[in-house]
Structures are given as C-alpha cells and as structure tokens.
CSV table of C-alpha atoms and ligand atoms in Angstrom, one decimal:
chain,number,residue,atom,x,y,z
A,123,MET,CA,0.0,0.0,0.0
A,124,LYS,CA,1.3,3.4,-1.0
A,125,PHE,CA,1.3,6.5,1.3
A,126,SER,CA,0.5,9.9,-0.2
A,127,LEU,CA,0.8,12.9,2.1
A,128,ASN,CA,-1.7,15.7,2.0
A,129,VAL,CA,0.1,19.0,2.9
A,130,ASP,CA,-3.0,21.3,2.9
A,131,HIS,CA,-2.8,22.0,6.6
A,132,VAL,CA,0.8,23.2,6.4
A,133,ALA,CA,-0.6,25.9,4.2
A,134,THR,CA,-3.5,26.5,6.6
A,135,LEU,CA,-1.0,27.3,9.3
A,136,ARG,CA,1.0,29.5,7.0
A,137,ASN,CA,-2.1,31.4,6.0
A,138,ALA,CA,-3.2,32.0,9.6
A,139,ARG,CA,-0.7,34.9,9.8
A,140,GLY,CA,-0.7,35.7,6.1
A,141,GLU,CA,3.1,35.2,6.0
A,142,THR,CA,5.4,32.7,4.3
A,143,GLN,CA,6.1,30.1,6.9
A,144,PRO,CA,5.6,27.2,7.3
A,145,ASP,CA,5.9,26.5,3.6
A,146,PRO,CA,3.9,23.5,2.3
A,147,VAL,CA,6.3,23.1,-0.6
A,148,THR,CA,9.4,22.7,1.7
A,149,PHE,CA,7.3,20.3,3.9
A,150,ALA,CA,6.5,18.2,0.8
A,151,LEU,CA,10.1,18.1,-0.4
A,152,MET,CA,11.2,17.0,3.1
A,153,ALA,CA,8.4,14.4,3.2
A,154,GLU,CA,9.6,12.9,-0.1
A,155,GLN,CA,13.1,12.6,1.5
A,156,PHE,CA,11.5,10.6,4.4
A,157,GLY,CA,9.8,8.2,2.1
A,158,VAL,CA,6.3,9.2,1.1
A,159,ASP,CA,5.1,8.0,-2.3
A,160,GLY,CA,3.3,11.1,-3.4
A,161,ILE,CA,2.1,14.5,-2.4
A,162,VAL,CA,-1.6,15.6,-2.4
A,163,VAL,CA,-2.9,19.1,-2.4
A,164,HIS,CA,-6.5,20.4,-2.7
A,165,LEU,CA,-6.5,23.6,-4.7
A,166,ARG,CA,-9.9,25.0,-3.5
A,167,GLU,CA,-11.8,27.7,-5.4
A,168,ASP,CA,-11.5,29.9,-2.3
A,169,ARG,CA,-7.7,29.2,-2.0
A,170,ARG,CA,-8.1,28.9,1.8
A,171,HIS,CA,-5.0,26.8,2.2
A,172,ILE,CA,-3.1,25.8,-1.0
A,173,ASN,CA,-2.6,28.6,-3.5
A,174,ASP,CA,-1.6,28.8,-7.1
A,175,ARG,CA,2.1,29.5,-6.2
A,176,ASP,CA,2.2,26.3,-4.1
A,177,VAL,CA,0.7,24.0,-6.7
A,178,ARG,CA,2.9,25.4,-9.5
A,179,LEU,CA,6.1,25.0,-7.4
A,180,LEU,CA,5.1,21.5,-6.3
A,181,ARG,CA,4.6,20.6,-9.9
A,182,GLU,CA,8.1,21.8,-10.7
A,183,LEU,CA,9.9,20.4,-7.7
A,184,ILE,CA,8.5,17.2,-6.4
A,185,THR,CA,10.0,14.0,-7.7
A,186,THR,CA,7.3,11.4,-6.5
A,187,LYS,CA,3.9,12.2,-7.9
A,188,LEU,CA,1.4,15.0,-7.6
A,189,ASP,CA,-2.2,14.2,-6.8
A,190,LEU,CA,-4.3,17.4,-7.3
A,191,GLU,CA,-7.6,17.3,-5.4
A,192,MET,CA,-10.1,19.6,-7.1
A,193,ALA,CA,-13.7,20.4,-7.7
A,194,ALA,CA,-15.1,19.8,-11.2
A,195,GLU,CA,-15.1,23.6,-11.8
A,196,ASP,CA,-13.9,25.3,-15.0
A,197,GLU,CA,-11.2,27.5,-13.4
A,198,ILE,CA,-9.6,24.6,-11.6
A,199,ILE,CA,-9.9,22.2,-14.5
A,200,LYS,CA,-8.0,24.7,-16.6
A,201,ILE,CA,-5.2,24.9,-14.1
A,202,ALA,CA,-5.0,21.1,-13.8
A,203,CYS,CA,-4.8,20.7,-17.6
A,204,GLU,CA,-1.9,23.2,-17.6
A,205,LEU,CA,0.0,21.5,-14.8
A,206,GLN,CA,-0.7,17.9,-15.7
A,207,PRO,CA,-0.5,16.3,-12.3
A,208,GLU,CA,0.1,12.5,-12.1
A,209,LEU,CA,-3.5,12.2,-10.8
A,210,ALA,CA,-6.5,14.5,-10.5
A,211,THR,CA,-8.9,13.5,-7.7
A,212,LEU,CA,-12.3,15.1,-8.1
A,213,VAL,CA,-14.0,16.0,-4.8
A,214,PRO,CA,-17.2,17.8,-3.8
A,215,GLU,CA,-16.5,21.3,-2.5
A,216,LYS,CA,-18.7,23.5,-0.4
A,217,ARG,CA,-17.6,27.0,0.7
A,218,GLN,CA,-18.9,26.6,4.3
A,219,GLU,CA,-17.3,23.2,5.0
A,220,LEU,CA,-14.2,22.9,7.3
A,221,THR,CA,-12.9,20.0,5.2
A,222,THR,CA,-14.3,17.8,2.5
A,223,GLU,CA,-17.4,16.3,4.1
A,224,GLY,CA,-18.2,13.3,2.1
A,225,GLY,CA,-17.9,11.6,-1.3
A,226,LEU,CA,-19.1,12.9,-4.7
A,227,ASN,CA,-22.6,11.9,-5.7
A,228,VAL,CA,-21.6,10.5,-9.1
A,229,LEU,CA,-25.0,9.3,-10.0
A,230,ASP,CA,-26.5,12.8,-9.7
A,231,ASN,CA,-23.7,14.5,-11.6
A,232,LEU,CA,-23.0,12.0,-14.3
A,233,GLU,CA,-22.7,14.4,-17.3
A,234,ARG,CA,-20.6,17.1,-15.5
A,235,LEU,CA,-18.2,14.5,-14.2
A,236,LYS,CA,-18.0,12.5,-17.4
A,237,ASP,CA,-17.2,15.7,-19.3
A,238,THR,CA,-14.5,16.7,-16.7
A,239,ILE,CA,-12.9,13.2,-16.9
A,240,GLN,CA,-12.9,13.4,-20.7
A,241,GLU,CA,-11.2,16.8,-20.6
A,242,LEU,CA,-8.6,15.7,-18.1
A,243,HIS,CA,-8.0,12.5,-20.1
A,244,SER,CA,-7.4,14.6,-23.2
A,245,TYR,CA,-4.3,16.0,-21.3
A,246,ASN,CA,-3.3,12.5,-20.3
A,247,ILE,CA,-4.3,13.0,-16.6
A,248,PRO,CA,-5.7,10.0,-14.9
A,249,VAL,CA,-8.7,10.7,-12.8
A,250,SER,CA,-9.8,9.5,-9.4
A,251,LEU,CA,-13.3,10.1,-7.9
A,252,PHE,CA,-13.7,10.5,-4.2
A,253,ILE,CA,-16.8,8.6,-3.3
A,254,GLU,CA,-18.6,6.7,-0.5
A,255,PRO,CA,-18.0,2.9,-0.3
A,256,ASP,CA,-21.2,2.3,-2.3
A,257,ILE,CA,-21.5,-0.2,-5.1
A,258,ASN,CA,-23.8,2.0,-7.2
A,259,GLN,CA,-21.4,5.0,-7.0
A,260,ILE,CA,-18.5,2.7,-7.9
A,261,ASP,CA,-20.3,1.3,-11.0
A,262,ALA,CA,-21.3,4.8,-12.1
A,263,SER,CA,-17.6,5.9,-11.7
A,264,ALA,CA,-16.5,3.1,-14.0
A,265,ASP,CA,-19.3,3.9,-16.5
A,266,ILE,CA,-18.0,7.5,-16.9
A,267,ASN,CA,-14.4,6.2,-17.3
A,268,ALA,CA,-12.8,7.1,-14.0
A,269,ASP,CA,-9.5,5.3,-13.6
A,270,ILE,CA,-9.4,5.2,-9.8
A,271,ILE,CA,-11.9,5.7,-6.9
A,272,GLU,CA,-10.8,7.1,-3.6
A,273,ILE,CA,-13.0,5.6,-0.9
A,274,HIS,CA,-14.2,8.1,1.7
A,275,THR,CA,-13.1,6.7,5.1
A,276,GLY,CA,-14.4,9.6,7.2
A,277,ASN,CA,-17.5,7.6,8.4
A,278,TYR,CA,-15.1,4.9,9.6
A,279,ALA,CA,-12.8,7.3,11.3
A,280,ASN,CA,-15.6,9.1,13.0
A,281,ALA,CA,-17.8,6.2,13.9
A,282,PRO,CA,-19.3,6.8,17.3
A,283,THR,CA,-19.2,3.1,18.4
A,284,VAL,CA,-17.0,0.1,17.7
A,285,GLU,CA,-19.9,-1.7,16.1
A,286,GLU,CA,-20.5,1.1,13.6
A,287,MET,CA,-16.7,1.2,12.9
A,288,ILE,CA,-16.7,-2.5,12.2
A,289,GLU,CA,-19.7,-2.1,9.9
A,290,GLU,CA,-18.2,0.8,8.0
A,291,MET,CA,-15.0,-1.2,7.6
A,292,GLU,CA,-17.0,-4.0,6.1
A,293,ARG,CA,-18.6,-1.6,3.6
A,294,ILE,CA,-15.1,-0.3,2.7
A,295,ARG,CA,-13.8,-3.8,2.2
A,296,THR,CA,-16.7,-4.9,0.0
A,297,ALA,CA,-16.4,-1.7,-2.0
A,298,ALA,CA,-12.7,-2.0,-2.5
A,299,LYS,CA,-13.0,-5.6,-3.7
A,300,HIS,CA,-15.9,-4.7,-6.1
A,301,ALA,CA,-14.0,-1.7,-7.5
A,302,LYS,CA,-10.9,-3.9,-8.1
A,303,ARG,CA,-13.0,-6.6,-9.7
A,304,ILE,CA,-14.3,-4.2,-12.3
A,305,GLY,CA,-10.9,-2.8,-13.1
A,306,LEU,CA,-10.7,0.4,-11.0
A,307,GLY,CA,-7.7,1.5,-9.0
A,308,VAL,CA,-8.5,1.9,-5.3
A,309,ASN,CA,-7.3,4.7,-3.0
A,310,ALA,CA,-8.7,5.6,0.4
A,311,GLY,CA,-8.6,8.6,2.7
A,312,HIS,CA,-10.0,11.0,5.1
A,313,GLY,CA,-9.6,10.9,8.9
A,314,LEU,CA,-7.0,8.1,8.9
A,315,ASN,CA,-4.6,8.4,11.8
A,316,TYR,CA,-2.1,6.5,13.9
A,317,ASN,CA,-4.8,4.7,15.8
A,318,ASN,CA,-7.2,3.6,13.0
A,319,MET,CA,-4.8,2.9,10.1
A,320,LYS,CA,-3.8,-0.6,11.0
A,321,GLU,CA,-7.1,-2.3,10.0
A,322,PHE,CA,-6.6,-1.0,6.5
A,323,THR,CA,-3.4,-3.0,6.0
A,324,LEU,CA,-5.8,-6.1,5.8
A,325,ILE,CA,-7.5,-4.8,2.7
A,326,ASP,CA,-5.2,-5.9,-0.1
A,327,GLU,CA,-7.3,-4.1,-2.8
A,328,ILE,CA,-6.4,-0.7,-1.5
A,329,ASP,CA,-3.5,0.6,-3.5
A,330,GLU,CA,-2.9,3.9,-1.7
A,331,VAL,CA,-4.0,5.9,1.3
A,332,SER,CA,-4.1,9.7,1.3
A,333,ILE,CA,-3.4,11.1,4.8
A,334,GLY,CA,-3.0,14.7,5.9
A,335,GLN,CA,-4.2,16.1,9.2
A,336,ALA,CA,-2.9,13.3,11.5
A,337,VAL,CA,0.7,13.4,10.1
A,338,ILE,CA,0.9,17.2,9.9
A,339,ALA,CA,-0.4,17.4,13.5
A,340,ARG,CA,2.1,14.8,14.8
A,341,SER,CA,5.0,16.4,13.1
A,342,ILE,CA,4.6,19.4,15.3
A,343,PHE,CA,5.3,17.3,18.3
A,344,VAL,CA,7.9,14.8,17.0
A,345,GLY,CA,9.2,16.3,13.9
A,346,ILE,CA,8.5,15.6,10.2
A,347,GLU,CA,10.8,12.7,9.8
A,348,LYS,CA,9.5,10.7,12.8
A,349,ALA,CA,5.9,11.5,12.0
A,350,ILE,CA,6.3,10.2,8.4
A,351,LYS,CA,8.3,7.2,9.3
A,352,GLU,CA,5.9,6.1,12.0
A,353,MET,CA,3.0,6.3,9.6
A,354,SER,CA,4.9,4.6,6.8
A,355,GLN,CA,5.7,1.7,9.2
A,356,LEU,CA,2.0,1.4,10.2
A,357,ILE,CA,1.0,1.3,6.5
A,358,ASN,CA,3.6,-1.3,5.6
A,359,THR,CA,3.1,-3.6,8.6
A,360,LYS,CA,0.3,-6.0,8.0
A,361,ILE,CA,-1.5,-7.0,11.2
A,362,SER,CA,-2.8,-10.5,11.6
B,1162,LIG,N1,-8.7,12.5,0.7
B,1162,LIG,C1,-9.5,13.5,0.4
B,1162,LIG,C2,-10.3,13.4,-0.8
B,1162,LIG,C3,-9.6,14.7,1.2
B,1162,LIG,O1,-10.4,15.7,0.9
B,1162,LIG,C4,-8.8,14.7,2.4
B,1162,LIG,C5,-8.8,15.9,3.2
B,1162,LIG,O2,-8.2,17.0,2.6
B,1162,LIG,C6,-7.9,13.6,2.7
B,1162,LIG,C7,-7.9,12.5,1.8
B,1162,LIG,C8,-7.0,13.6,3.9
B,1162,LIG,O3,-7.8,13.7,5.0
B,1162,LIG,P1,-7.1,13.9,6.4
B,1162,LIG,O4,-6.5,15.3,6.4
B,1162,LIG,O5,-8.3,13.8,7.4
B,1162,LIG,O6,-6.1,12.8,6.6
C-alpha cells in the first residue's frame, strides 16, 4: 500500500498569519526525502490553504507524484490541464465546510463528471473520484471512465461506536473488492490516523492511502521525519 501525504494543513498554518512560513512546498520536499510515495494538495476555489504558487512550485519540484484534489469547476480544471498532475482527484466542494465532508454523488452528476474526466484524459491526466463505499457509486464511476476511486473513510474514522466502525470497515472492504474486480484502482482517505490505520493493511485491494491532518499534527510534536516514518511503518506492517 502506498502512502500519499496531503500537505494542505501546512498551508492552513502559514495562511493563519498571512506570511510565508511554514511553507507547504518545503514540507512536501522533506516528506519525499523521508519516504512518502506522493504529495496531495487540494486547490480550493477559495484558496483557503493551498494557493496557485504552491501548486505550481510543487509541480516543478516534487519527484514522486502530484495528486491534485479539485472540484469539477472550470477555473480549476484549466489549471489542472496546464499543470498535468500525475493524478486528479475530483471531490465535492462547499464553501462553508471545514474540510471535504463526504464523497461525490456521481449518480446525480454524471454528465458534468463525465465531461470533466474526458477533458482531463485529453491531457493524459488519470482521474480518481472521491466517493462513498457504495456499489452504485462505484459502478457509475466506472461507467464514466474514472481510472481510480478514492473511498471516503471519514465515516469509519468518526464512527461513534466500535460496532459502527466495524460495519463501516466491512462496507469499505466490500467496496474495494468490487472496484478492483471491475478494473478500477482503489485509493482511500479522510480521517485516517495513527490509531485507526492498522485495519486498512488487511484490505489488499487498497493501492494507496491519502493522509493529511494526523501526520501534519504529529509532526509538530515529534518532527516531520518521525511522524512520516511512524505512519509509513504502520501502513507497511500487516496486522494478523
Ligand atoms: N482524501 C481527500 C479526498 C480529502 O479531501 C482529504 C482531506 O483534505 C484527505 C484525503 C485527507 O484527510 P485527512 O486530512 O483527514 O487525513
């Protein structure tokens, strides 16, 4: 399983004072040195964390791969086509939300998403759709030519009881197996942390996890190298 690091919240901290530090680009370059497999950033329409300068510099400087999270909006699609990230992950975006709150409703937005995927494909950009672990959403994603799905793991991470956590994990496992069976790549993310990550190592169908908040937060206490290496070790150690 690969580990992609989302550095949005380094930019959140920088922007809190409107100054230049901490720099998410520097953080990403250091993270690469400590072994992450890719860098993820969400270029939001309101630019509340990552901005155009960040994404352009990352495109130029990182040596792993760039996963650009984005809404299916014309302005951002244009930037993606110019920058040609190794992956574009389409997510729903609401201005009021603190973070992405759930998966895309692919079934209700088939035409818009299909056109966006087609446009990104015309620039040789593979496309992932961030969706709930739901068979109908997965089938719809395949129908409109998505390459990968990213399964939203927020309901698992925030489950109020152990029973609900186990149930949600079962949904994720079933969804991952189904997606793989029909030829989609499978990523997962949102709310994964040092305590809830281990179970995921049992799902062989998940190719990659995308983790931000937990690693950025831990790096404040233990440093970037230790925070990244601890998470890499969790991801690469299969529990039995
Ligand atoms: N995947 C997607 C699609 C996201 O929107 C986010 C949050 O930006 C993440 C993964 C990472 O979530 P977290 O910061 O909770 O690890």
